[in-house]
mmCIF file of N, CA and C in Angstrom:
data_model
loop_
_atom_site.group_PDB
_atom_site.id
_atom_site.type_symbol
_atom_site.label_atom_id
_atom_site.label_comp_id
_atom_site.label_asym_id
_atom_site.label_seq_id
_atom_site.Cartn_x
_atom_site.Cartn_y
_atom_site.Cartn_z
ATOM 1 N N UNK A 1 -23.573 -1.997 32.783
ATOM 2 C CA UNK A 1 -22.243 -2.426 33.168
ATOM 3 C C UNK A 1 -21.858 -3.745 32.497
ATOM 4 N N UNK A 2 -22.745 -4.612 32.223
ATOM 5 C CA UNK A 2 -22.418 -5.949 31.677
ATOM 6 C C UNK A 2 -21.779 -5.851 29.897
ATOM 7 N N UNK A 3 -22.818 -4.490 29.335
ATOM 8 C CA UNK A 3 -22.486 -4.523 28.432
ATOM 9 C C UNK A 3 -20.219 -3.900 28.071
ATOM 10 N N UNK A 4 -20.313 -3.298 29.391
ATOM 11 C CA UNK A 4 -18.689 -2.721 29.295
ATOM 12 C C UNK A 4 -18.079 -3.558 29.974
ATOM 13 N N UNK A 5 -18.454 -4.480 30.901
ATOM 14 C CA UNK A 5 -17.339 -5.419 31.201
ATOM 15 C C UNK A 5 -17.268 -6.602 29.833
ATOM 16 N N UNK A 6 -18.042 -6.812 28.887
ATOM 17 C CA UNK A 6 -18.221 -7.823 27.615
ATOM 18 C C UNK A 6 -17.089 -6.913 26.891
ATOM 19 N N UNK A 7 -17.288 -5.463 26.506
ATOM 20 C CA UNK A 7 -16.164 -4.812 25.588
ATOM 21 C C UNK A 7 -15.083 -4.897 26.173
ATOM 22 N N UNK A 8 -14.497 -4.610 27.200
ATOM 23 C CA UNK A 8 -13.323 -4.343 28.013
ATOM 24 C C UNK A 8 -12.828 -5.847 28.178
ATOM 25 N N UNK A 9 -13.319 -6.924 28.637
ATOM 26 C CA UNK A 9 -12.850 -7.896 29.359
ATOM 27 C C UNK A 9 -13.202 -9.288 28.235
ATOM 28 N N UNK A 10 -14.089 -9.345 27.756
ATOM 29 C CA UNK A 10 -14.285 -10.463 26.942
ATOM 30 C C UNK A 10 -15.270 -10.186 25.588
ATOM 31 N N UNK A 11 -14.592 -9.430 24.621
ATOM 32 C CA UNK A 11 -14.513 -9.291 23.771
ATOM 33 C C UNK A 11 -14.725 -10.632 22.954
ATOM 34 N N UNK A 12 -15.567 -11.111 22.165
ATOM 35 C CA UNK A 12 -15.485 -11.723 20.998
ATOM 36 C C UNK A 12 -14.968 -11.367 19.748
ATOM 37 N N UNK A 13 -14.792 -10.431 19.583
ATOM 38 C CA UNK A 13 -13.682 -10.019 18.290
ATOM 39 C C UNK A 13 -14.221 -11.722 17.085
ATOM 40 N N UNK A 14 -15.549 -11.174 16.873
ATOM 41 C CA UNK A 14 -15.463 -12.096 15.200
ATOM 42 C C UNK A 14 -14.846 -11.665 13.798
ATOM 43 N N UNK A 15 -14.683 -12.578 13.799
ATOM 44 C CA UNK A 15 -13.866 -12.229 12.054
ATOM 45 C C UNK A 15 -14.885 -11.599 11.336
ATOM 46 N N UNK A 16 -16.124 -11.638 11.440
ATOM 47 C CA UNK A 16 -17.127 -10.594 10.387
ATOM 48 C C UNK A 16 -17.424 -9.372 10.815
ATOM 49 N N UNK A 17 -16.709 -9.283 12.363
ATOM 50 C CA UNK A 17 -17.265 -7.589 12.841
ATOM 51 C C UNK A 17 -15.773 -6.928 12.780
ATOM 52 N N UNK A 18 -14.866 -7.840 12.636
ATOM 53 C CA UNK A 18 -13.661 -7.520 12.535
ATOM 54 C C UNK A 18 -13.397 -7.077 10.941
ATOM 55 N N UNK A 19 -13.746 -7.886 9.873
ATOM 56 C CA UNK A 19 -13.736 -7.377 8.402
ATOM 57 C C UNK A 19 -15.058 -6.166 7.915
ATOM 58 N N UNK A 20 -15.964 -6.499 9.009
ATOM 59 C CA UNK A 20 -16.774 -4.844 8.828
ATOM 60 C C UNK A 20 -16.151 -3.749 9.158
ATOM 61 N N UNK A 21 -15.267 -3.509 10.217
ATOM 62 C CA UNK A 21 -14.861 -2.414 10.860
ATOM 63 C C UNK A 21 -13.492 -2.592 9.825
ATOM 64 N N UNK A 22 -12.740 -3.192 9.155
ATOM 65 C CA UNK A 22 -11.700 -2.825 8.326
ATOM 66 C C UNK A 22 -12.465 -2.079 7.065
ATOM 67 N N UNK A 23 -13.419 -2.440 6.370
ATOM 68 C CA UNK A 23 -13.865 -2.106 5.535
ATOM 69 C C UNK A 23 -14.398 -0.564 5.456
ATOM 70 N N UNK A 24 -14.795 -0.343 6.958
ATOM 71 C CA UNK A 24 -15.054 1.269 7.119
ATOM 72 C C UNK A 24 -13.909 2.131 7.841
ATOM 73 N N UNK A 25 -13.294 1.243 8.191
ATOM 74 C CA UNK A 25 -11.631 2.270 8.083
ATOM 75 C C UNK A 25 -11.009 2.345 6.914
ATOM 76 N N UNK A 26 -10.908 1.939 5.985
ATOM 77 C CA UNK A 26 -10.495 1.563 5.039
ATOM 78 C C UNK A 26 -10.895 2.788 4.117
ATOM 79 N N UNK A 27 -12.415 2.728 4.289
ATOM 80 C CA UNK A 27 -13.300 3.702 3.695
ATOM 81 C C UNK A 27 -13.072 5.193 4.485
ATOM 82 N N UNK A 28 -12.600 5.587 5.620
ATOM 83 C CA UNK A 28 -12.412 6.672 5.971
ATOM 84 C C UNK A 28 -11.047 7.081 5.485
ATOM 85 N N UNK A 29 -10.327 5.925 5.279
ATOM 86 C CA UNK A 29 -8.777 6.128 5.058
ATOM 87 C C UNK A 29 -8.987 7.258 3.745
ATOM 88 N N UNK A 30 -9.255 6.680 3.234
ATOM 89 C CA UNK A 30 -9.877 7.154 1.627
ATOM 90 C C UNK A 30 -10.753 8.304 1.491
ATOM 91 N N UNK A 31 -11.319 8.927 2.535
ATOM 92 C CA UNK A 31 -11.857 9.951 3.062
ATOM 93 C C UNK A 31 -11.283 11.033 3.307
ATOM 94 N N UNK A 32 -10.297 10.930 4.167
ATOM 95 C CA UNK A 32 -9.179 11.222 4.565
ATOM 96 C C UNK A 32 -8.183 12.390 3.889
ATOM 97 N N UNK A 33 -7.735 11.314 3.149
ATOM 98 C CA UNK A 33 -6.914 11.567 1.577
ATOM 99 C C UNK A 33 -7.133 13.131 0.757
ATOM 100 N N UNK A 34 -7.210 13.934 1.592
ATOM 101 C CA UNK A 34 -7.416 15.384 1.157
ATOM 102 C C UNK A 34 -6.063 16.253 1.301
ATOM 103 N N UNK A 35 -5.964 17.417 0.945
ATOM 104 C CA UNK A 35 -4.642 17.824 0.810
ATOM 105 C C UNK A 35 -4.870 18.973 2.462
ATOM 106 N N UNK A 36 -6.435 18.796 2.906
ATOM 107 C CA UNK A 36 -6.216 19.593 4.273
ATOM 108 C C UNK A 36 -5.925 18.580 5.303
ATOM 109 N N UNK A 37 -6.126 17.202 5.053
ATOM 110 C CA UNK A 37 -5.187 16.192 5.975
ATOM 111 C C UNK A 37 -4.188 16.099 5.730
ATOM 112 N N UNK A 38 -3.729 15.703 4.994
ATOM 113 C CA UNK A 38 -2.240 15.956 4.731
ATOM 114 C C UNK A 38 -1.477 17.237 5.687
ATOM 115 N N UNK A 39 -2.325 18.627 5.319
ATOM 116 C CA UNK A 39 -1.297 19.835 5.744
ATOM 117 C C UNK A 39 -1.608 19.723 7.181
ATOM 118 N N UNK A 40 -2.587 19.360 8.041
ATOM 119 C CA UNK A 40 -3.184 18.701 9.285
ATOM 120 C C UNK A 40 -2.057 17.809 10.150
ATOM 121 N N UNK A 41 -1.344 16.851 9.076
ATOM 122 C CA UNK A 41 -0.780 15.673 9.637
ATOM 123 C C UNK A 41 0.615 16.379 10.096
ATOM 124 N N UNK A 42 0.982 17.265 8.985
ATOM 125 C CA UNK A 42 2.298 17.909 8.943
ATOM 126 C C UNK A 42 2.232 18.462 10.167
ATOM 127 N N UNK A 43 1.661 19.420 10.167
ATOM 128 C CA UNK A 43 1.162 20.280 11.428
ATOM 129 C C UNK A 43 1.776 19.522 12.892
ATOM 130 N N UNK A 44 0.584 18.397 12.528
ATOM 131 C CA UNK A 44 0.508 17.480 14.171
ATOM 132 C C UNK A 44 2.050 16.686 14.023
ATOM 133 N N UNK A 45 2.769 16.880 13.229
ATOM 134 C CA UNK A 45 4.439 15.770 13.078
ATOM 135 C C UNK A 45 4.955 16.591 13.390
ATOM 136 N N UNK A 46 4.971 18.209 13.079
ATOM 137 C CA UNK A 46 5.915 18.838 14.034
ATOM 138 C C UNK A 46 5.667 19.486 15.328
ATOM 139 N N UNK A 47 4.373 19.258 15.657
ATOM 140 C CA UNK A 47 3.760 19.486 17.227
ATOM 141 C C UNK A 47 4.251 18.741 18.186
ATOM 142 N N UNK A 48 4.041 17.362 17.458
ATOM 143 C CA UNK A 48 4.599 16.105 18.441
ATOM 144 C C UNK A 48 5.359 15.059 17.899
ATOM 145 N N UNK A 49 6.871 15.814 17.468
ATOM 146 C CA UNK A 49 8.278 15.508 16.632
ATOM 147 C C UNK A 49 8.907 14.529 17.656
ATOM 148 N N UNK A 50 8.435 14.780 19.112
ATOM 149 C CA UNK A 50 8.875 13.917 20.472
ATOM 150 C C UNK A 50 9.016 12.996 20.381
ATOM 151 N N UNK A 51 8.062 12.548 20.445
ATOM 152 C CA UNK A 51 6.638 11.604 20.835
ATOM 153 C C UNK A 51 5.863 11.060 19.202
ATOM 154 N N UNK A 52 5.770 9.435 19.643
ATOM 155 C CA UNK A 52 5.409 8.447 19.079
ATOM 156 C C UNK A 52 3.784 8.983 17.912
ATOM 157 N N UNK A 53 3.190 10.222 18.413
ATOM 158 C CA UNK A 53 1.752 10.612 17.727
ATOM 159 C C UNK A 53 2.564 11.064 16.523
ATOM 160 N N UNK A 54 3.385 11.794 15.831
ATOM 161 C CA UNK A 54 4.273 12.305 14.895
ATOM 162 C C UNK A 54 4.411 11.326 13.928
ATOM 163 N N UNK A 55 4.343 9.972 13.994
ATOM 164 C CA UNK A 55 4.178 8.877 13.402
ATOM 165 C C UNK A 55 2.920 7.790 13.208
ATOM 166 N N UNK A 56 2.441 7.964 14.213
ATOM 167 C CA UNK A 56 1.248 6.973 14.529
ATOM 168 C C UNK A 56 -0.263 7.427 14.732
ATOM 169 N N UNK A 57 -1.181 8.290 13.693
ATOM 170 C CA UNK A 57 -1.922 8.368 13.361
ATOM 171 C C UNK A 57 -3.328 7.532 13.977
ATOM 172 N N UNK A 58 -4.078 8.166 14.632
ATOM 173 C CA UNK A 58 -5.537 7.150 15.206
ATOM 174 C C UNK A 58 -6.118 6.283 14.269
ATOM 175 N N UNK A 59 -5.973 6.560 13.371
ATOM 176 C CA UNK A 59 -6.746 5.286 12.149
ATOM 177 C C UNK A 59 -5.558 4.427 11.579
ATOM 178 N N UNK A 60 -4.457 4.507 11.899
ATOM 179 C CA UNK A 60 -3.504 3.507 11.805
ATOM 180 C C UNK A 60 -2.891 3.566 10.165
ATOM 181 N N UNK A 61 -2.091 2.727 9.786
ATOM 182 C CA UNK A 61 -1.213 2.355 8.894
ATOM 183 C C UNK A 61 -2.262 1.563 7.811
ATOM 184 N N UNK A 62 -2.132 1.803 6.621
ATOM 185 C CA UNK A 62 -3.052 1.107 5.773
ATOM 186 C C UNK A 62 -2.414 -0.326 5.506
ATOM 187 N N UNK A 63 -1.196 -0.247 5.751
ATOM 188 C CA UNK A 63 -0.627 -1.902 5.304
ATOM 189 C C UNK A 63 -1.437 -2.762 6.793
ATOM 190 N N UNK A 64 -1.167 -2.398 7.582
ATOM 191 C CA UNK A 64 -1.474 -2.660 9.174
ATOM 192 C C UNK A 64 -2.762 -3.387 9.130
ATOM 193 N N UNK A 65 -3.447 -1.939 8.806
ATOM 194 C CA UNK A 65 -5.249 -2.386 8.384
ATOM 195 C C UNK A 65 -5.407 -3.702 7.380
ATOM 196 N N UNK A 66 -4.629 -4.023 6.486
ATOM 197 C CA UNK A 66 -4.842 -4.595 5.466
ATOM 198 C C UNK A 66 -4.388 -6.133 5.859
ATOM 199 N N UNK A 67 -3.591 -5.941 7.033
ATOM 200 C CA UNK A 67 -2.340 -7.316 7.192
ATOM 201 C C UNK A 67 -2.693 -8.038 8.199
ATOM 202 N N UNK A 68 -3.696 -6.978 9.424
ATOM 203 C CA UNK A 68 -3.908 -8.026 10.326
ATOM 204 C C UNK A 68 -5.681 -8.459 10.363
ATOM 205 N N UNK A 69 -5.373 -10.202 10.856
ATOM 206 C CA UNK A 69 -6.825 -10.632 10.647
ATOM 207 C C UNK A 69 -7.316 -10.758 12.388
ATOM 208 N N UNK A 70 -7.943 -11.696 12.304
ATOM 209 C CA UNK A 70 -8.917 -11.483 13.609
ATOM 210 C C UNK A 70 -7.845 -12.559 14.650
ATOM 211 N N UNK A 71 -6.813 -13.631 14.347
ATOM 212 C CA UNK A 71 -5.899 -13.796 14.859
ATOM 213 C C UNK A 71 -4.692 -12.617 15.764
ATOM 214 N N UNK A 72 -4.799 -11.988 14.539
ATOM 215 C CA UNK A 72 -3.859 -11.109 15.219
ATOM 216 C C UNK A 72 -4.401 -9.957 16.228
ATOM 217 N N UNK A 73 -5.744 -9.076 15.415
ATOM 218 C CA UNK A 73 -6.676 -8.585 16.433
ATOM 219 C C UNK A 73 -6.812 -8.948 17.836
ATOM 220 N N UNK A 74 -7.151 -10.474 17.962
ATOM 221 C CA UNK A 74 -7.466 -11.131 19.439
ATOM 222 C C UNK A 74 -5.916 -10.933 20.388
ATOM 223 N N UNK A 75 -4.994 -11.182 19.650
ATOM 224 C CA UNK A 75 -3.374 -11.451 20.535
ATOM 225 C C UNK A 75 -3.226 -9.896 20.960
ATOM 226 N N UNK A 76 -3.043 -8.932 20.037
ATOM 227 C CA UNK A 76 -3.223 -7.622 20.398
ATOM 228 C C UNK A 76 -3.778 -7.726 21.871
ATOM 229 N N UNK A 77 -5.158 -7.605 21.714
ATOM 230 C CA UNK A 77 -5.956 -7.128 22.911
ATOM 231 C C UNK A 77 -5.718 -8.219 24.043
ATOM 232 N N UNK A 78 -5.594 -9.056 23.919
ATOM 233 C CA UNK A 78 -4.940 -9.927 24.801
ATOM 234 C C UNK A 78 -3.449 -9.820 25.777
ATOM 235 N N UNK A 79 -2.817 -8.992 24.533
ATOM 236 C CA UNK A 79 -1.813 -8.457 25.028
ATOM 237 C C UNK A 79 -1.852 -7.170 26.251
ATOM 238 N N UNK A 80 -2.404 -6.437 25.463
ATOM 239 C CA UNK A 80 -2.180 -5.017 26.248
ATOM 240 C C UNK A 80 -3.751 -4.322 26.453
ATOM 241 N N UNK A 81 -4.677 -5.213 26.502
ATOM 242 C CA UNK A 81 -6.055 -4.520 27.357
ATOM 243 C C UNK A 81 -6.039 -5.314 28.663
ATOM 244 N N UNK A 82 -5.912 -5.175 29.397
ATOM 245 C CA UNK A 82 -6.044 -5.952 30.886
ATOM 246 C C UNK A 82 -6.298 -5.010 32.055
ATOM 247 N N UNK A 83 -6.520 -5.763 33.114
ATOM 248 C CA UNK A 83 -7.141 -4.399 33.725
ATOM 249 C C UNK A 83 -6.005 -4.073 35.167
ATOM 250 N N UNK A 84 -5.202 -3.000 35.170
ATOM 251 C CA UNK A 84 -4.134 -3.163 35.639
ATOM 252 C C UNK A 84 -4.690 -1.609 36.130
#
């Protein structure tokens, strides 16, 4: 339990575990990049044309990935992980 109240509640978010984990999204992004993701994505944009998933992909935006640092990381989760 200590170890999930540390992830959930007080997160250290370092800038070197933070530029490791960009570096292997980064690397899946690029993984990715096949023409059966692509016809995959299409698929899931007109499944959920509704709704915000039609746009917003689980591995995120590559500018996104690229733009935010461990400043912005921390405000994020600060923002909207709380325990409500």
């Amino acid at each position: 339990l200590d170890a999930l109240r540390e992830i959930a509640f007080e997160p250290e978010l370092l800038g070197s575990r933070i530029e490791k984990e960009r570096k292997a999204i980064l690397s899946e992004l690029q993984m990715i990049n096949t023409i059966e993701y692509r016809c995959s994505t299409m698929h899931l944009r007109e499944l959920h044309a509704d709704n915000p998933l039609a746009e917003r992909f689980p591995i995120g935006r590559e500018d996104q990935i690229l733009g935010w640092d461990a400043t912005h990381v921390r405000a994020f989760h600060a923002t909207h992980y709380h325990p409500d």
